[in-house]
Amino acid sequence: MSLLIQNGEIVTPDSRYVADIWCEGETITRIDRAIDPPPGAEVIDATGKYVFPGFIDPHTHIYLPFMGTLARDTYETASRAALVGGTTTFFDMCCPSRAEEPMAGFETWHGRSAGRSACDYSFHMGVTKFDAASEEQLREIVARGVPSFKIFLAYKGAFGIDDGELYRTLKLAKELGVVVCAHCENETLVAERQRELLSAGVTGPEGHYLSRPPEVEAEGVHHFLTFAGLTGARAYIVHLSCDQALREAMAARLRGVDVAVETLIQYLLLDRTYAERGNFEASKYVMSPPLRDAGNQAVLWHALRSGLVQTVATDHAPFDFETQKPMGREDFTKIPNGIPSIEERVNLLYTHGVCAGRLDLQTFVAIGSTNAAKQFGLFPRKGAIQPGADADLVVYDPAYRGTLSRAKQTHAVDYNAFEGWEIKGRPSVVTVRGEVAVRDGKFCGTLGRGKFLMRAGC
């Protein structure tokens, strides 16, 4: 298998230049001007287009048993959607319940993904309890190529861990060189506020925000990073949504805590009013942490531009509006949390970041691809355009104009959270380790080609 991409403008976080990219087998082998292809090579003319490293989504929930139901996507549907949107690698959260052993959960996620994904993937291993047996299993899971944990300071009784478990998890992470990804909210405050709101007759989706105001997230960030500072563990804040929480993270960084921060595409573009729409439409936008007041968006864009926030993810967790979100029609605490966005992230970030003048192209590549690869032990295999890197490439057409809609999307959920939104630019060709997987917005790849990516210590 050989592939030549000609005349594109290559963009990485530290360079921009026009050149050809020669790929043999699964890797990039040469970058130069005017490479002559040998007979039989596939040639793609990228004149007038950008060539980016394949984008990486560091936070998804493809397989997710949650709140009495299952997320709608499979590794087949989600990987196709990811690739159409320019994402060539994703990290799925492996999240067994507290009643399940870590290794059993790990094997379940492997069973759901192996031989099914069209793009490469890895896991963050959920630590939903910590005792002697789970510690032994977590050590084995790290040895099997997953040097990142996911913990929840929320969802009391389901995924959430207590402070003793938090401390011991972070101590183990420090010992093993594992980065700990944390959902930061104060579960006690959430539970108490939910009880008060329901007792007061607040049952609709608007109660979700009221039970999880910014102070609840900020307290969770402070709490987690206090423990991280005392143990010396590497910390990664997932789905940070607001100014207050960012300030807590920056204060910890100034104290010397090793912390990276992720935000989500929806927090950059959607605000609290979406989660207050009538006719139960608001349930489409119920997620945790909730959508915030619009004033937080400028703060997050600035934080990305200035390097205070390192990555933009999706937290892709698709639940159908017609059949699953109504589980909470009479009680907002039972609305399955999550939003679909794995297919839309890159194009929305380009449209509202680069085209709107909020981001330059190189920062766009950094926060959409390279920083995640570096954070989680994949660079320079992923997130790079250089000889020896995997040939995961996105030929991006900045002249394309279109709209997002349920009718056009690839992922399986029954609505599009960005219905009718215009996009400027999209991938015209996407490759996975040298094989073309997308042409002109249509998947043409191979289901099962995607590999589980074993990683060493981050």
GROMACS .gro file of C-alpha atoms in nm:
model
  458
    1MET     CA    1   0.000   0.000   0.000
    2SER     CA    2   0.151   0.334  -0.107
    3LEU     CA    3  -0.001   0.680  -0.106
    4LEU     CA    4   0.117   1.022  -0.221
    5ILE     CA    5  -0.051   1.343  -0.112
    6GLN     CA    6   0.069   1.627  -0.334
    7ASN     CA    7   0.077   2.006  -0.311
    8GLY     CA    8  -0.109   2.048   0.019
    9GLU     CA    9  -0.022   2.301   0.287
   10ILE     CA   10   0.099   2.092   0.580
   11VAL     CA   11   0.002   2.239   0.916
   12THR     CA   12   0.134   2.124   1.253
   13PRO     CA   13   0.160   2.314   1.583
   14ASP     CA   14   0.508   2.435   1.496
   15SER     CA   15   0.514   2.465   1.115
   16ARG     CA   16   0.327   2.551   0.794
   17TYR     CA   17   0.463   2.472   0.449
   18VAL     CA   18   0.366   2.327   0.111
   19ALA     CA   19   0.508   1.983   0.036
   20ASP     CA   20   0.425   1.629  -0.072
   21ILE     CA   21   0.378   1.342   0.174
   22TRP     CA   22   0.480   0.991   0.073
   23CYS     CA   23   0.332   0.702   0.272
   24GLU     CA   24   0.433   0.337   0.247
   25GLY     CA   25   0.261   0.066   0.442
   26GLU     CA   26   0.106   0.239   0.741
   27THR     CA   27   0.354   0.520   0.800
   28ILE     CA   28   0.483   0.845   0.656
   29THR     CA   29   0.821   0.775   0.501
   30ARG     CA   30   0.914   1.097   0.319
   31ILE     CA   31   0.814   1.463   0.304
   32ASP     CA   32   0.957   1.666   0.017
   33ARG     CA   33   0.873   1.887  -0.281
   34ALA     CA   34   0.773   1.734  -0.615
   35ILE     CA   35   0.789   1.365  -0.523
   36ASP     CA   36   0.739   1.146  -0.832
   37PRO     CA   37   0.502   0.859  -0.754
   38PRO     CA   38   0.599   0.511  -0.869
   39PRO     CA   39   0.354   0.312  -1.082
   40GLY     CA   40   0.056   0.185  -0.885
   41ALA     CA   41   0.069   0.445  -0.610
   42GLU     CA   42  -0.250   0.624  -0.513
   43VAL     CA   43  -0.213   0.998  -0.567
   44ILE     CA   44  -0.426   1.265  -0.401
   45ASP     CA   45  -0.402   1.623  -0.523
   46ALA     CA   46  -0.431   1.853  -0.220
   47THR     CA   47  -0.377   2.179  -0.408
   48GLY     CA   48  -0.554   2.461  -0.227
   49LYS     CA   49  -0.617   2.243   0.078
   50TYR     CA   50  -0.461   2.197   0.419
   51VAL     CA   51  -0.309   1.870   0.535
   52PHE     CA   52  -0.347   1.813   0.909
   53PRO     CA   53  -0.241   1.522   1.128
   54GLY     CA   54  -0.539   1.301   1.207
   55PHE     CA   55  -0.745   1.458   1.483
   56ILE     CA   56  -0.772   1.293   1.825
   57ASP     CA   57  -1.074   1.297   2.053
   58PRO     CA   58  -0.943   1.231   2.405
   59HIS     CA   59  -1.284   1.177   2.566
   60THR     CA   60  -1.570   0.963   2.432
   61HIS     CA   61  -1.832   0.720   2.559
   62ILE     CA   62  -1.895   0.484   2.268
   63TYR     CA   63  -2.003   0.188   2.478
   64LEU     CA   64  -2.174   0.323   2.789
   65PRO     CA   65  -2.423   0.151   3.016
   66PHE     CA   66  -2.562   0.451   3.206
   67MET     CA   67  -2.872   0.543   3.403
   68GLY     CA   68  -3.055   0.224   3.307
   69THR     CA   69  -2.987   0.239   2.933
   70LEU     CA   70  -2.708   0.215   2.673
   71ALA     CA   71  -2.553   0.484   2.459
   72ARG     CA   72  -2.681   0.452   2.102
   73ASP     CA   73  -2.357   0.431   1.909
   74THR     CA   74  -2.143   0.123   1.855
   75TYR     CA   75  -1.776   0.114   1.763
   76GLU     CA   76  -1.887   0.066   1.403
   77THR     CA   77  -2.118   0.368   1.388
   78ALA     CA   78  -1.907   0.595   1.607
   79SER     CA   79  -1.580   0.523   1.426
   80ARG     CA   80  -1.739   0.596   1.088
   81ALA     CA   81  -1.875   0.924   1.226
   82ALA     CA   82  -1.540   1.013   1.380
   83LEU     CA   83  -1.359   0.962   1.052
   84VAL     CA   84  -1.610   1.159   0.845
   85GLY     CA   85  -1.545   1.443   1.088
   86GLY     CA   86  -1.166   1.411   1.063
   87THR     CA   87  -1.101   1.225   1.390
   88THR     CA   88  -0.873   0.926   1.332
   89THR     CA   89  -0.813   0.825   1.695
   90PHE     CA   90  -1.038   0.839   1.998
   91PHE     CA   91  -1.005   0.753   2.365
   92ASP     CA   92  -1.307   0.574   2.504
   93MET     CA   93  -1.387   0.578   2.873
   94CYS     CA   94  -1.393   0.222   3.006
   95CYS     CA   95  -1.631   0.269   3.299
   96PRO     CA   96  -1.748  -0.042   3.485
   97SER     CA   97  -1.992   0.015   3.769
   98ARG     CA   98  -1.891  -0.014   4.133
   99ALA     CA   99  -2.046  -0.359   4.137
  100GLU     CA  100  -1.815  -0.482   3.860
  101GLU     CA  101  -1.448  -0.576   3.886
  102PRO     CA  102  -1.208  -0.355   3.686
  103MET     CA  103  -1.069  -0.642   3.479
  104ALA     CA  104  -1.417  -0.765   3.389
  105GLY     CA  105  -1.502  -0.414   3.269
  106PHE     CA  106  -1.179  -0.390   3.075
  107GLU     CA  107  -1.254  -0.717   2.897
  108THR     CA  108  -1.610  -0.607   2.823
  109TRP     CA  109  -1.489  -0.289   2.651
  110HIS     CA  110  -1.234  -0.490   2.455
  111GLY     CA  111  -1.504  -0.732   2.352
  112ARG     CA  112  -1.724  -0.448   2.226
  113SER     CA  113  -1.445  -0.280   2.028
  114ALA     CA  114  -1.211  -0.549   1.893
  115GLY     CA  115  -1.249  -0.601   1.518
  116ARG     CA  116  -1.522  -0.339   1.488
  117SER     CA  117  -1.370   0.010   1.481
  118ALA     CA  118  -1.267   0.173   1.154
  119CYS     CA  119  -1.020   0.404   1.331
  120ASP     CA  120  -0.762   0.353   1.602
  121TYR     CA  121  -0.859   0.386   1.967
  122SER     CA  122  -0.744   0.352   2.323
  123PHE     CA  123  -0.908   0.353   2.666
  124HIS     CA  124  -0.898   0.550   2.986
  125MET     CA  125  -0.960   0.295   3.262
  126GLY     CA  126  -1.239   0.394   3.498
  127VAL     CA  127  -1.158   0.350   3.866
  128THR     CA  128  -1.501   0.322   4.023
  129LYS     CA  129  -1.385   0.155   4.342
  130PHE     CA  130  -1.049   0.094   4.507
  131ASP     CA  131  -0.964  -0.203   4.725
  132ALA     CA  132  -0.688  -0.466   4.731
  133ALA     CA  133  -0.843  -0.673   4.453
  134SER     CA  134  -0.908  -0.379   4.224
  135GLU     CA  135  -0.558  -0.240   4.283
  136GLU     CA  136  -0.404  -0.565   4.161
  137GLN     CA  137  -0.627  -0.561   3.852
  138LEU     CA  138  -0.550  -0.196   3.779
  139ARG     CA  139  -0.179  -0.275   3.783
  140GLU     CA  140  -0.239  -0.545   3.524
  141ILE     CA  141  -0.452  -0.314   3.307
  142VAL     CA  142  -0.175  -0.052   3.307
  143ALA     CA  143   0.072  -0.323   3.205
  144ARG     CA  144  -0.162  -0.409   2.918
  145GLY     CA  145  -0.120  -0.065   2.766
  146VAL     CA  146  -0.362   0.170   2.944
  147PRO     CA  147  -0.159   0.421   3.149
  148SER     CA  148  -0.451   0.654   3.221
  149PHE     CA  149  -0.732   0.633   3.476
  150LYS     CA  150  -1.073   0.799   3.480
  151ILE     CA  151  -1.235   0.888   3.811
  152PHE     CA  152  -1.570   1.046   3.895
  153LEU     CA  153  -1.627   1.290   4.178
  154ALA     CA  154  -1.995   1.263   4.087
  155TYR     CA  155  -2.265   0.998   4.028
  156LYS     CA  156  -2.275   0.888   4.390
  157GLY     CA  157  -2.342   0.516   4.423
  158ALA     CA  158  -2.279   0.443   4.055
  159PHE     CA  159  -1.932   0.552   3.936
  160GLY     CA  160  -1.826   0.789   4.214
  161ILE     CA  161  -1.542   0.713   4.456
  162ASP     CA  162  -1.495   0.840   4.811
  163ASP     CA  163  -1.199   1.039   4.938
  164GLY     CA  164  -1.010   0.737   5.067
  165GLU     CA  165  -1.040   0.571   4.728
  166LEU     CA  166  -0.940   0.895   4.558
  167TYR     CA  167  -0.623   0.924   4.764
  168ARG     CA  168  -0.521   0.561   4.706
  169THR     CA  169  -0.596   0.584   4.332
  170LEU     CA  170  -0.374   0.889   4.299
  171LYS     CA  171  -0.095   0.723   4.499
  172LEU     CA  172  -0.105   0.423   4.265
  173ALA     CA  173  -0.108   0.653   3.962
  174LYS     CA  174   0.200   0.834   4.086
  175GLU     CA  175   0.379   0.503   4.138
  176LEU     CA  176   0.292   0.371   3.793
  177GLY     CA  177   0.334   0.692   3.591
  178VAL     CA  178  -0.038   0.707   3.514
  179VAL     CA  179  -0.228   1.028   3.436
  180VAL     CA  180  -0.561   1.058   3.619
  181CYS     CA  181  -0.855   1.207   3.428
  182ALA     CA  182  -1.120   1.344   3.661
  183HIS     CA  183  -1.486   1.438   3.631
  184CYS     CA  184  -1.490   1.718   3.886
  185GLU     CA  185  -1.811   1.797   4.068
  186ASN     CA  186  -1.896   1.768   4.437
  187GLU     CA  187  -2.127   1.468   4.451
  188THR     CA  188  -2.268   1.556   4.793
  189LEU     CA  189  -2.367   1.905   4.684
  190VAL     CA  190  -2.526   1.764   4.368
  191ALA     CA  191  -2.724   1.501   4.559
  192GLU     CA  192  -2.849   1.748   4.820
  193ARG     CA  193  -2.950   2.008   4.565
  194GLN     CA  194  -3.129   1.748   4.354
  195ARG     CA  195  -3.329   1.638   4.659
  196GLU     CA  196  -3.422   1.996   4.746
  197LEU     CA  197  -3.527   2.083   4.392
  198LEU     CA  198  -3.744   1.775   4.349
  199SER     CA  199  -3.907   1.839   4.687
  200ALA     CA  200  -3.985   2.192   4.569
  201GLY     CA  201  -4.157   2.056   4.257
  202VAL     CA  202  -3.876   2.133   4.009
  203THR     CA  203  -3.879   1.823   3.790
  204GLY     CA  204  -3.801   1.950   3.437
  205PRO     CA  205  -3.462   1.969   3.260
  206GLU     CA  206  -3.403   2.319   3.400
  207GLY     CA  207  -3.340   2.152   3.738
  208HIS     CA  208  -3.026   1.990   3.604
  209TYR     CA  209  -2.835   2.319   3.587
  210LEU     CA  210  -2.972   2.435   3.921
  211SER     CA  211  -2.843   2.121   4.088
  212ARG     CA  212  -2.494   2.166   3.940
  213PRO     CA  213  -2.408   2.538   3.935
  214PRO     CA  214  -2.051   2.652   3.859
  215GLU     CA  215  -1.958   2.651   4.228
  216VAL     CA  216  -2.019   2.275   4.239
  217GLU     CA  217  -1.775   2.215   3.953
  218ALA     CA  218  -1.519   2.459   4.091
  219GLU     CA  219  -1.528   2.286   4.430
  220GLY     CA  220  -1.474   1.952   4.258
  221VAL     CA  221  -1.170   2.084   4.071
  222HIS     CA  222  -1.025   2.229   4.392
  223HIS     CA  223  -1.092   1.903   4.577
  224PHE     CA  224  -0.931   1.681   4.314
  225LEU     CA  225  -0.626   1.901   4.270
  226THR     CA  226  -0.567   1.924   4.644
  227PHE     CA  227  -0.534   1.547   4.647
  228ALA     CA  228  -0.325   1.547   4.328
  229GLY     CA  229  -0.089   1.802   4.479
  230LEU     CA  230  -0.041   1.600   4.796
  231THR     CA  231   0.026   1.275   4.609
  232GLY     CA  232   0.227   1.419   4.319
  233ALA     CA  233   0.006   1.247   4.060
  234ARG     CA  234  -0.042   1.387   3.711
  235ALA     CA  235  -0.391   1.531   3.675
  236TYR     CA  236  -0.616   1.595   3.377
  237ILE     CA  237  -0.946   1.780   3.420
  238VAL     CA  238  -1.206   1.649   3.176
  239HIS     CA  239  -1.489   1.862   3.031
  240LEU     CA  240  -1.414   2.186   3.217
  241SER     CA  241  -1.705   2.420   3.148
  242CYS     CA  242  -1.671   2.750   3.331
  243ASP     CA  243  -1.459   3.038   3.453
  244GLN     CA  244  -1.480   2.941   3.821
  245ALA     CA  245  -1.350   2.590   3.758
  246LEU     CA  246  -1.070   2.720   3.532
  247ARG     CA  247  -0.957   2.959   3.804
  248GLU     CA  248  -0.926   2.669   4.049
  249ALA     CA  249  -0.720   2.472   3.798
  250MET     CA  250  -0.490   2.768   3.732
  251ALA     CA  251  -0.445   2.830   4.104
  252ALA     CA  252  -0.338   2.467   4.145
  253ARG     CA  253  -0.099   2.496   3.853
  254LEU     CA  254   0.059   2.798   4.021
  255ARG     CA  255   0.103   2.586   4.335
  256GLY     CA  256   0.300   2.335   4.128
  257VAL     CA  257   0.031   2.076   4.059
  258ASP     CA  258   0.089   1.895   3.730
  259VAL     CA  259  -0.252   1.951   3.570
  260ALA     CA  260  -0.377   1.967   3.211
  261VAL     CA  261  -0.725   2.086   3.118
  262GLU     CA  262  -0.978   1.974   2.860
  263THR     CA  263  -1.290   2.156   2.749
  264LEU     CA  264  -1.561   2.041   2.508
  265ILE     CA  265  -1.680   2.179   2.176
  266GLN     CA  266  -2.031   2.228   2.320
  267TYR     CA  267  -1.911   2.451   2.603
  268LEU     CA  268  -1.746   2.676   2.345
  269LEU     CA  269  -2.062   2.714   2.135
  270LEU     CA  270  -2.379   2.627   2.327
  271ASP     CA  271  -2.509   2.804   2.637
  272ARG     CA  272  -2.753   2.746   2.917
  273THR     CA  273  -3.053   2.863   2.712
  274TYR     CA  274  -3.039   2.544   2.503
  275ALA     CA  275  -3.106   2.343   2.819
  276GLU     CA  276  -3.410   2.560   2.896
  277ARG     CA  277  -3.602   2.502   2.572
  278GLY     CA  278  -3.967   2.403   2.588
  279ASN     CA  279  -4.145   2.081   2.486
  280PHE     CA  280  -3.872   1.881   2.659
  281GLU     CA  281  -3.628   1.986   2.381
  282ALA     CA  282  -3.400   2.094   2.664
  283SER     CA  283  -3.332   1.729   2.747
  284LYS     CA  284  -3.120   1.701   2.431
  285TYR     CA  285  -2.872   1.934   2.600
  286VAL     CA  286  -2.859   1.777   2.947
  287MET     CA  287  -2.498   1.688   3.025
  288SER     CA  288  -2.270   1.706   3.326
  289PRO     CA  289  -2.135   1.958   3.397
  290PRO     CA  290  -2.426   2.151   3.245
  291LEU     CA  291  -2.412   2.410   2.971
  292ARG     CA  292  -2.320   2.744   3.127
  293ASP     CA  293  -2.403   3.110   3.083
  294ALA     CA  294  -2.270   3.242   2.752
  295GLY     CA  295  -2.013   3.465   2.923
  296ASN     CA  296  -1.800   3.160   2.996
  297GLN     CA  297  -1.737   3.098   2.627
  298ALA     CA  298  -1.504   3.394   2.577
  299VAL     CA  299  -1.305   3.279   2.880
  300LEU     CA  300  -1.262   2.929   2.737
  301TRP     CA  301  -1.167   3.053   2.389
  302HIS     CA  302  -0.904   3.279   2.546
  303ALA     CA  303  -0.777   2.992   2.758
  304LEU     CA  304  -0.731   2.777   2.447
  305ARG     CA  305  -0.559   3.056   2.259
  306SER     CA  306  -0.320   3.126   2.544
  307GLY     CA  307  -0.242   2.765   2.632
  308LEU     CA  308  -0.425   2.751   2.966
  309VAL     CA  309  -0.653   2.478   2.827
  310GLN     CA  310  -0.480   2.206   2.628
  311THR     CA  311  -0.746   2.003   2.448
  312VAL     CA  312  -1.096   2.017   2.298
  313ALA     CA  313  -1.290   1.692   2.324
  314THR     CA  314  -1.652   1.585   2.284
  315ASP     CA  315  -1.752   1.361   2.577
  316HIS     CA  316  -1.960   1.199   2.301
  317ALA     CA  317  -2.246   1.020   2.480
  318PRO     CA  318  -2.540   0.973   2.243
  319PHE     CA  319  -2.889   0.898   2.380
  320ASP     CA  320  -3.200   0.917   2.163
  321PHE     CA  321  -3.437   1.206   2.218
  322GLU     CA  322  -3.748   1.006   2.135
  323THR     CA  323  -3.689   0.693   2.340
  324GLN     CA  324  -3.415   0.751   2.599
  325LYS     CA  325  -3.414   1.113   2.716
  326PRO     CA  326  -3.785   1.079   2.820
  327MET     CA  327  -3.679   0.842   3.099
  328GLY     CA  328  -3.646   1.166   3.294
  329ARG     CA  329  -3.956   1.347   3.174
  330GLU     CA  330  -4.099   1.359   3.529
  331ASP     CA  331  -3.765   1.371   3.710
  332PHE     CA  332  -3.463   1.555   3.566
  333THR     CA  333  -3.221   1.334   3.762
  334LYS     CA  334  -3.321   1.041   3.538
  335ILE     CA  335  -3.248   1.208   3.203
  336PRO     CA  336  -2.954   1.020   3.046
  337ASN     CA  337  -2.666   1.267   3.043
  338GLY     CA  338  -2.481   1.332   2.720
  339ILE     CA  339  -2.467   1.487   2.377
  340PRO     CA  340  -2.354   1.356   2.036
  341SER     CA  341  -2.067   1.550   1.875
  342ILE     CA  342  -1.787   1.316   1.762
  343GLU     CA  343  -1.865   1.392   1.396
  344GLU     CA  344  -1.909   1.768   1.438
  345ARG     CA  345  -1.617   1.867   1.665
  346VAL     CA  346  -1.343   1.938   1.411
  347ASN     CA  347  -1.558   2.128   1.162
  348LEU     CA  348  -1.718   2.340   1.434
  349LEU     CA  349  -1.379   2.415   1.589
  350TYR     CA  350  -1.244   2.520   1.251
  351THR     CA  351  -1.553   2.728   1.164
  352HIS     CA  352  -1.595   2.906   1.496
  353GLY     CA  353  -1.230   2.904   1.596
  354VAL     CA  354  -1.012   2.955   1.288
  355CYS     CA  355  -1.262   3.123   1.055
  356ALA     CA  356  -1.390   3.349   1.332
  357GLY     CA  357  -1.038   3.465   1.419
  358ARG     CA  358  -1.038   3.307   1.766
  359LEU     CA  359  -0.764   3.053   1.684
  360ASP     CA  360  -0.478   3.033   1.438
  361LEU     CA  361  -0.437   2.716   1.234
  362GLN     CA  362  -0.146   2.587   1.438
  363THR     CA  363  -0.329   2.622   1.768
  364PHE     CA  364  -0.627   2.448   1.606
  365VAL     CA  365  -0.407   2.149   1.526
  366ALA     CA  366  -0.250   2.150   1.872
  367ILE     CA  367  -0.576   2.149   2.068
  368GLY     CA  368  -0.754   1.914   1.828
  369SER     CA  369  -0.477   1.658   1.784
  370THR     CA  370  -0.116   1.697   1.894
  371ASN     CA  371  -0.165   1.797   2.257
  372ALA     CA  372  -0.380   1.489   2.324
  373ALA     CA  373  -0.118   1.266   2.161
  374LYS     CA  374   0.150   1.415   2.384
  375GLN     CA  375  -0.064   1.407   2.697
  376PHE     CA  376  -0.154   1.039   2.664
  377GLY     CA  377   0.161   0.876   2.532
  378LEU     CA  378   0.095   0.856   2.157
  379PHE     CA  379   0.325   1.128   2.018
  380PRO     CA  380   0.492   1.121   1.766
  381ARG     CA  381   0.317   0.809   1.641
  382LYS     CA  382  -0.006   1.013   1.636
  383GLY     CA  383  -0.064   1.387   1.617
  384ALA     CA  384   0.236   1.445   1.394
  385ILE     CA  385   0.327   1.475   1.026
  386GLN     CA  386   0.684   1.349   1.005
  387PRO     CA  387   0.867   1.041   0.879
  388GLY     CA  388   0.790   0.744   1.103
  389ALA     CA  389   0.452   0.872   1.219
  390ASP     CA  390   0.139   0.678   1.140
  391ALA     CA  391  -0.011   0.795   0.811
  392ASP     CA  392  -0.326   0.935   0.973
  393LEU     CA  393  -0.388   1.244   0.761
  394VAL     CA  394  -0.672   1.487   0.698
  395VAL     CA  395  -0.683   1.671   0.367
  396TYR     CA  396  -0.906   1.962   0.460
  397ASP     CA  397  -1.103   2.172   0.212
  398PRO     CA  398  -1.144   2.527   0.347
  399ALA     CA  399  -1.370   2.623   0.056
  400TYR     CA  400  -1.645   2.378   0.149
  401ARG     CA  401  -1.973   2.522   0.279
  402GLY     CA  402  -2.253   2.318   0.429
  403THR     CA  403  -2.488   2.268   0.721
  404LEU     CA  404  -2.509   2.012   0.997
  405SER     CA  405  -2.823   1.804   1.030
  406ARG     CA  406  -2.964   1.476   1.150
  407ALA     CA  407  -3.035   1.384   0.786
  408LYS     CA  408  -2.666   1.407   0.693
  409GLN     CA  409  -2.495   1.274   1.006
  410THR     CA  410  -2.323   0.938   1.038
  411HIS     CA  411  -2.354   0.865   1.411
  412ALA     CA  412  -2.657   0.670   1.527
  413VAL     CA  413  -2.849   0.901   1.761
  414ASP     CA  414  -3.185   1.042   1.648
  415TYR     CA  415  -3.099   1.414   1.665
  416ASN     CA  416  -2.816   1.655   1.590
  417ALA     CA  417  -2.733   1.896   1.869
  418PHE     CA  418  -2.617   2.150   1.608
  419GLU     CA  419  -2.909   2.112   1.367
  420GLY     CA  420  -2.892   2.374   1.092
  421TRP     CA  421  -2.554   2.517   1.195
  422GLU     CA  422  -2.338   2.624   0.902
  423ILE     CA  423  -1.983   2.498   0.866
  424LYS     CA  424  -1.697   2.643   0.667
  425GLY     CA  425  -1.462   2.366   0.562
  426ARG     CA  426  -1.459   1.988   0.601
  427PRO     CA  427  -1.228   1.694   0.539
  428SER     CA  428  -1.217   1.595   0.173
  429VAL     CA  429  -0.990   1.294   0.233
  430VAL     CA  430  -0.910   1.115   0.560
  431THR     CA  431  -0.659   0.832   0.593
  432VAL     CA  432  -0.608   0.574   0.865
  433ARG     CA  433  -0.253   0.443   0.864
  434GLY     CA  434  -0.222   0.506   0.492
  435GLU     CA  435  -0.561   0.374   0.382
  436VAL     CA  436  -0.820   0.621   0.254
  437ALA     CA  437  -1.123   0.603   0.486
  438VAL     CA  438  -1.322   0.913   0.380
  439ARG     CA  439  -1.372   1.085   0.045
  440ASP     CA  440  -1.580   1.401   0.010
  441GLY     CA  441  -1.770   1.350   0.333
  442LYS     CA  442  -1.848   0.981   0.278
  443PHE     CA  443  -1.701   0.688   0.466
  444CYS     CA  444  -1.520   0.444   0.238
  445GLY     CA  445  -1.290   0.276   0.488
  446THR     CA  446  -1.274  -0.067   0.646
  447LEU     CA  447  -1.461  -0.160   0.961
  448GLY     CA  448  -1.225  -0.351   1.186
  449ARG     CA  449  -0.913  -0.180   1.054
  450GLY     CA  450  -0.887   0.026   1.371
  451LYS     CA  451  -0.634  -0.098   1.626
  452PHE     CA  452  -0.634  -0.083   2.003
  453LEU     CA  453  -0.332   0.138   2.078
  454MET     CA  454  -0.113   0.002   2.356
  455ARG     CA  455   0.061   0.288   2.531
  456ALA     CA  456   0.356   0.304   2.766
  457GLY     CA  457   0.356   0.533   3.070
  458CYS     CA  458   0.235   0.879   2.981
   0.00000   0.00000   0.00000
